[in-house]
């Protein structure tokens, strides 16, 4: 018998992959690599908590609201604590913006060269019913001098300044997908070994697709252009697929081709999704994979953020489909006219020790 068949190689671990990529840049200090490893470690811990959620008392509402006025789930709070702690202990990050915290979080690492924007657990309304959820993150190099706390200018950079971005999907398997601006790679978690292994090298998204993902429950308040685009998708007999969990909808469309849309609606006048830790990181990934992301008229990554929790309409996926959507809403100002809405006052914010 062929010895190789008896013991197949397990493949490249995320750690080794990150290390090899770093070797391509002789002057790299290794800090970004370490930061990515910190995120992967926190993701493993969060993955463990999610997998146990039916067994111990960590499912359900926490009894508080985040800055967006949304009910926090216990796992939202747990994930927030895990990621912030990992980033704080790592030492590379001076400041964090998290979906779960009103204010910028100062880690105390004033020498840290990076800032991170993170949605620690996206799609959290799906936690209790065993539907895929995710973590989304975006990494920027700070623009203010080191040696002091990070500033608003460090945190409010346009998406074009991202040095890395990624997501973790906690689904039928757990995966981490990330880019540092040189293509997109996906890693699948092997539970028994406790490692992420390279499973999806150099992801390229199809130029077009036959899936559209939008919450049609809000269709009464779609602008005419968005409504016309949805009708176009139906006329083409596209499949409607909407999990209601952004990372899961995005991940499927990235691999299979399709478009995800969260437009302005009566309830969410600037769209629902947040520019800094939902839209921009996924926009960076989709562009690196050959796709496109826009607010209807403008490239997502070129929007100049004004506030940390800013929302924007979101059209993301296969290039041809996003361009088709843009053509429908070209003269439809309502669809893309996003202004940062004033954020509701949080009833209680999480604090991480
Ligand atoms: P969250 O960050 O509070 O979980 O909200 C974001 C989620 C996305 O994952 C998902 O695509 C969207 O909200 C679903 O919203 P809706 O229920 O309005 O369709
Ligand atoms: Mg979210």
Coordinates of C-alpha atoms and ligand atoms in Angstrom, one line a residue:
X1 CA 0.0 0.0 0.0
X2 CA 1.1 3.5 -0.8
X3 CA 2.4 5.0 2.5
X4 CA 1.2 8.5 1.5
X5 CA -2.4 7.2 1.4
X6 CA -2.0 5.7 4.9
X7 CA -1.2 9.1 6.4
X8 CA -2.3 12.0 4.3
X9 CA -0.7 15.4 5.1
X10 CA -3.0 17.6 7.3
X11 CA -2.0 20.7 5.3
X12 CA -0.9 24.2 6.2
X13 CA -1.9 25.7 9.5
X14 CA -3.0 29.3 9.8
X15 CA 0.0 30.1 11.9
X16 CA 2.4 28.7 9.4
X17 CA 0.6 30.5 6.5
X18 CA 0.8 33.8 8.3
X19 CA 4.4 33.3 9.1
X20 CA 5.2 32.4 5.4
X21 CA 3.4 35.5 4.2
X22 CA 5.4 37.6 6.6
X23 CA 8.6 36.3 5.1
X24 CA 7.6 37.9 1.8
X25 CA 8.1 41.3 3.4
X26 CA 11.7 41.4 4.7
X27 CA 11.1 44.6 6.8
X28 CA 7.9 43.3 8.4
X29 CA 8.1 43.4 12.2
X30 CA 5.7 40.6 12.7
X31 CA 3.2 42.7 14.7
X32 CA 0.4 42.3 12.1
X33 CA 1.0 38.6 12.0
X34 CA 0.8 38.4 15.7
X35 CA -2.4 40.4 15.7
X36 CA -4.0 38.0 13.2
X37 CA -3.0 35.1 15.4
X38 CA -4.5 36.9 18.5
X39 CA -7.8 37.1 16.6
X40 CA -7.6 33.5 15.5
X41 CA -7.0 32.4 19.1
X42 CA -10.0 34.4 20.4
X43 CA -12.1 32.9 17.6
X44 CA -11.3 29.4 18.8
X45 CA -12.4 30.3 22.3
X46 CA -15.6 31.9 21.0
X47 CA -16.2 28.8 18.8
X48 CA -16.0 26.7 21.9
X49 CA -18.5 28.8 23.7
X50 CA -20.9 28.8 20.8
X51 CA -20.7 25.0 20.5
X52 CA -21.6 24.6 24.1
X53 CA -24.4 27.2 24.0
X54 CA -27.3 24.7 24.3
X55 CA -25.6 22.9 27.2
X56 CA -24.8 25.7 29.6
X57 CA -26.6 28.9 30.5
X58 CA -25.0 31.2 27.9
X59 CA -27.8 31.3 25.3
X60 CA -30.5 34.0 25.3
X61 CA -30.7 37.7 26.1
X62 CA -28.2 39.4 28.4
X63 CA -30.8 42.0 29.5
X64 CA -29.0 45.0 28.1
X65 CA -28.8 46.9 24.8
X66 CA -25.8 48.0 22.8
X67 CA -25.2 51.4 21.5
X68 CA -27.5 50.7 18.5
X69 CA -30.4 50.1 20.9
X70 CA -30.3 46.4 20.0
X71 CA -30.8 43.7 22.7
X72 CA -27.5 42.1 23.6
X73 CA -27.3 38.3 23.7
X74 CA -25.2 36.7 26.4
X75 CA -22.9 35.3 23.6
X76 CA -22.6 38.9 22.1
X77 CA -21.2 40.0 25.5
X78 CA -19.0 36.9 25.9
X79 CA -17.5 37.3 22.3
X80 CA -16.9 41.0 22.9
X81 CA -15.0 40.2 26.1
X82 CA -12.9 37.4 24.4
X83 CA -11.9 39.5 21.4
X84 CA -11.1 42.7 23.4
X85 CA -9.1 40.7 25.9
X86 CA -7.1 39.0 23.2
X87 CA -6.4 42.3 21.4
X88 CA -5.5 44.0 24.7
X89 CA -3.2 41.2 25.8
X90 CA -1.6 40.9 22.4
X91 CA -0.2 44.5 22.7
X92 CA -0.3 45.4 19.0
X93 CA -3.5 47.3 19.1
X94 CA -3.9 50.8 20.7
X95 CA -7.7 51.3 20.1
X96 CA -10.7 49.2 19.3
X97 CA -14.2 50.1 17.9
X98 CA -16.7 47.3 18.8
X99 CA -20.3 47.0 17.8
X100 CA -21.0 46.3 21.5
X101 CA -19.4 49.3 22.9
X102 CA -20.5 52.9 22.6
X103 CA -17.1 54.5 22.9
X104 CA -13.7 53.7 21.4
X105 CA -11.9 51.2 23.7
X106 CA -8.4 52.2 24.7
X107 CA -6.4 49.1 25.3
X108 CA -3.6 50.8 27.3
X109 CA -1.1 49.7 24.6
X110 CA -0.1 53.1 23.5
X111 CA 2.9 51.8 21.5
X112 CA 0.5 49.6 19.5
X113 CA 0.6 50.5 15.8
X114 CA -2.8 49.2 14.9
X115 CA -6.5 49.9 15.4
X116 CA -9.2 47.3 15.0
X117 CA -12.9 47.7 14.2
X118 CA -14.9 44.5 15.2
X119 CA -18.3 43.0 15.3
X120 CA -17.5 40.3 17.8
X121 CA -20.7 38.2 17.0
X122 CA -22.7 39.2 14.0
X123 CA -26.2 37.7 13.4
X124 CA -26.7 37.2 17.1
X125 CA -30.5 36.9 16.8
X126 CA -29.7 33.5 15.3
X127 CA -27.7 32.1 18.2
X128 CA -30.5 30.4 20.0
X129 CA -31.7 28.5 16.9
X130 CA -28.4 27.1 15.8
X131 CA -28.0 29.1 12.7
X132 CA -24.5 30.2 11.4
X133 CA -23.2 33.4 12.9
X134 CA -19.9 35.2 12.6
X135 CA -17.2 37.6 13.7
X136 CA -16.1 40.4 11.3
X137 CA -12.9 42.5 11.8
X138 CA -11.0 45.2 10.1
X139 CA -7.4 46.3 10.9
X140 CA -5.9 49.8 10.2
X141 CA -2.5 51.2 10.9
X142 CA -2.8 54.1 13.3
X143 CA -2.2 57.6 11.9
X144 CA -1.4 59.4 15.1
X145 CA 2.1 59.1 16.7
X146 CA 2.6 56.1 19.0
X147 CA 3.2 56.7 22.7
X148 CA -0.3 57.9 23.5
X149 CA -3.9 56.7 23.2
X150 CA -5.4 56.2 19.7
X151 CA -7.6 59.0 18.4
X152 CA -10.8 59.3 16.4
X153 CA -8.7 60.0 13.4
X154 CA -7.0 56.6 13.8
X155 CA -10.4 54.9 14.1
X156 CA -12.3 56.8 11.4
X157 CA -10.3 56.0 8.3
X158 CA -11.9 55.0 5.0
X159 CA -11.9 51.3 4.1
X160 CA -9.2 51.9 1.4
X161 CA -6.8 52.3 4.3
X162 CA -7.4 48.8 5.7
X163 CA -4.3 46.7 6.0
X164 CA -6.2 43.5 6.8
X165 CA -9.8 42.3 7.2
X166 CA -11.5 39.1 7.8
X167 CA -14.4 37.1 9.2
X168 CA -14.9 33.9 11.1
X169 CA -18.0 31.9 10.3
X170 CA -19.3 29.6 13.0
X171 CA -21.3 27.2 10.8
X172 CA -21.5 23.6 9.7
X173 CA -17.7 24.0 10.1
X174 CA -15.9 27.0 11.5
X175 CA -13.8 29.0 9.1
X176 CA -11.6 32.0 9.2
X177 CA -11.3 34.0 5.9
X178 CA -9.0 37.0 5.6
X179 CA -7.1 39.2 3.4
X180 CA -4.0 41.4 3.8
X181 CA -4.5 43.0 0.4
X182 CA -2.9 40.2 -1.5
X183 CA -5.8 37.8 -2.3
X184 CA -8.2 36.0 0.0
X185 CA -7.6 32.8 1.8
X186 CA -9.9 30.6 3.9
X187 CA -9.0 28.2 6.8
X188 CA -11.2 25.5 8.2
X189 CA -11.0 24.7 11.9
X190 CA -10.0 21.2 12.9
X191 CA -11.5 20.7 16.3
X192 CA -9.5 17.7 17.4
X193 CA -6.2 19.4 16.6
X194 CA -7.3 22.9 17.7
X195 CA -5.9 24.4 14.5
X196 CA -7.2 26.3 11.4
X197 CA -5.9 24.7 8.2
X198 CA -5.8 26.3 4.8
X199 CA -8.8 24.8 2.9
X200 CA -9.7 27.6 0.5
X201 CA -6.6 29.1 -1.0
X202 CA -6.8 32.2 -3.3
X203 CA -10.6 32.6 -3.2
X204 CA -12.0 34.1 -6.4
X205 CA -15.7 35.0 -6.4
X206 CA -17.7 34.4 -9.6
X207 CA -18.2 37.5 -11.8
X208 CA -21.9 36.9 -11.8
X209 CA -24.4 34.6 -10.0
X210 CA -28.0 33.6 -9.6
X211 CA -28.6 34.3 -5.9
X212 CA -30.0 37.4 -4.4
X213 CA -30.1 38.0 -0.6
X214 CA -32.3 40.7 0.8
X215 CA -34.9 40.9 3.5
X216 CA -38.0 41.3 1.4
X217 CA -40.1 41.7 4.5
X218 CA -39.2 45.4 4.2
X219 CA -40.1 45.6 0.5
X220 CA -42.9 48.1 1.1
X221 CA -40.3 50.7 1.9
X222 CA -37.7 49.9 -0.7
X223 CA -36.9 52.8 -2.9
X224 CA -38.1 52.5 -6.6
X225 CA -34.6 51.5 -7.8
X226 CA -34.1 48.8 -5.2
X227 CA -37.6 47.5 -5.9
X228 CA -36.9 47.4 -9.6
X229 CA -33.6 45.5 -9.0
X230 CA -35.4 42.9 -6.9
X231 CA -37.9 42.5 -9.6
X232 CA -35.1 42.0 -12.1
X233 CA -33.7 39.2 -10.0
X234 CA -37.1 37.5 -10.0
X235 CA -37.5 38.0 -13.7
X236 CA -34.1 36.2 -14.1
X237 CA -35.5 33.4 -11.9
X238 CA -32.6 33.9 -9.4
X239 CA -32.8 32.0 -6.1
X240 CA -33.7 34.1 -3.1
X241 CA -31.4 33.1 -0.2
X242 CA -31.5 35.1 3.0
X243 CA -30.3 33.7 6.3
X244 CA -30.4 37.0 8.2
X245 CA -26.8 36.4 9.3
X246 CA -24.5 38.6 7.2
X247 CA -21.4 36.5 7.4
X248 CA -23.3 33.4 6.4
X249 CA -25.1 35.1 3.5
X250 CA -21.9 36.8 2.4
X251 CA -19.8 33.6 2.6
X252 CA -22.2 31.6 0.5
X253 CA -22.4 34.3 -2.2
X254 CA -18.6 34.7 -2.2
X255 CA -18.1 31.1 -3.0
X256 CA -21.2 30.6 -5.3
X257 CA -21.7 34.0 -6.8
X258 CA -24.6 36.3 -6.0
X259 CA -25.5 39.6 -4.4
X260 CA -26.3 40.6 -0.8
X261 CA -28.3 43.8 -0.4
X262 CA -29.3 45.8 2.8
X263 CA -30.8 49.0 1.5
X264 CA -32.3 52.0 3.2
X265 CA -35.7 51.0 4.6
X266 CA -38.4 52.8 6.6
X267 CA -37.0 51.3 9.8
X268 CA -33.3 51.7 8.9
X269 CA -33.1 55.0 7.0
X270 CA -29.4 54.7 6.3
X271 CA -29.5 50.9 5.9
X272 CA -28.8 48.7 8.9
X273 CA -25.3 47.6 8.6
X274 CA -22.3 49.4 10.1
X275 CA -19.6 50.8 7.8
X276 CA -16.6 50.2 10.0
X277 CA -17.0 46.7 11.2
X278 CA -19.5 45.1 8.8
X279 CA -19.4 46.7 5.4
X280 CA -15.7 47.8 5.0
X281 CA -14.1 44.5 6.0
X282 CA -16.4 42.5 3.7
X283 CA -15.9 45.1 1.0
X284 CA -12.1 44.6 1.2
X285 CA -12.5 40.8 1.0
X286 CA -14.9 40.9 -1.9
X287 CA -12.7 43.2 -3.9
X288 CA -9.7 41.1 -3.3
X289 CA -11.7 38.1 -4.5
X290 CA -12.7 40.0 -7.7
X291 CA -16.1 41.2 -6.6
X292 CA -17.6 44.6 -5.8
X293 CA -19.2 46.5 -2.9
X294 CA -21.1 49.8 -3.0
X295 CA -23.6 51.9 -1.2
X296 CA -25.5 52.1 -4.5
X297 CA -23.5 54.9 -6.1
X298 CA -20.2 54.9 -4.3
X299 CA -17.5 52.3 -3.6
X300 CA -18.0 51.3 0.0
X301 CA -14.3 51.6 0.9
X302 CA -14.2 55.2 -0.3
X303 CA -16.9 56.5 2.1
X304 CA -15.3 58.8 4.6
X305 CA -16.6 57.7 8.0
X306 CA -17.9 60.4 10.3
X307 CA -18.9 58.4 13.4
X308 CA -17.8 55.0 14.7
X309 CA -21.1 53.3 14.4
X310 CA -22.1 54.8 11.1
X311 CA -24.5 52.8 8.9
X312 CA -24.7 52.7 5.2
X313 CA -26.8 50.9 2.5
X314 CA -24.9 47.9 1.3
X315 CA -24.7 46.1 -2.1
X316 CA -22.0 43.5 -2.2
X317 CA -21.1 40.4 -4.2
X318 CA -20.4 39.4 -7.8
X319 CA -19.2 42.3 -9.8
X320 CA -21.8 42.1 -12.6
X321 CA -24.7 41.9 -10.1
X322 CA -23.6 44.9 -8.0
X323 CA -23.1 46.9 -11.2
X324 CA -26.6 45.8 -12.3
X325 CA -28.1 47.0 -9.0
X326 CA -26.2 50.3 -9.3
X327 CA -27.7 50.8 -12.8
X328 CA -31.2 50.4 -11.4
X329 CA -30.6 52.9 -8.7
X330 CA -28.5 55.4 -10.6
X331 CA -31.2 58.0 -10.5
X332 CA -32.7 56.9 -7.3
X333 CA -31.2 59.2 -4.7
X334 CA -33.3 57.7 -1.9
X335 CA -31.6 54.4 -2.3
X336 CA -28.1 55.5 -1.5
X337 CA -28.3 58.9 0.2
X338 CA -26.9 57.7 3.5
X339 CA -26.3 60.2 6.3
X340 CA -24.9 59.0 9.5
X341 CA -28.0 58.7 11.7
X342 CA -27.7 59.9 15.3
X343 CA -27.2 56.9 17.5
X344 CA -29.6 56.0 20.3
X345 CA -28.2 56.4 23.8
X346 CA -27.2 53.0 25.2
X347 CA -29.1 51.8 28.2
X348 CA -26.1 49.8 29.4
X349 CA -22.7 49.1 27.7
X350 CA -20.4 46.2 28.3
X351 CA -17.2 46.8 30.1
X352 CA -14.3 44.4 29.7
X353 CA -11.7 43.7 32.3
Ligands
LIG1 P1 -26.4 42.3 14.3 O1 -25.0 42.9 14.2 O2 -27.1 43.0 15.4 O3 -26.4 40.9 14.4 O4 -27.2 42.8 13.0 C1 -26.7 42.5 11.8 C2 -27.5 41.4 11.1 C3 -26.8 40.8 9.9 O5 -26.1 39.7 10.3 C4 -27.9 40.4 9.1 O6 -27.6 40.3 7.7 C5 -28.9 41.5 9.3 O7 -28.7 42.0 10.6 C6 -30.3 41.0 9.3 O8 -31.2 42.1 9.5 P2 -32.8 41.9 9.3 O9 -33.3 41.0 10.3 O10 -33.3 43.3 9.4 O11 -32.9 41.4 7.9
LIG2 MG1 -23.4 42.9 13.4

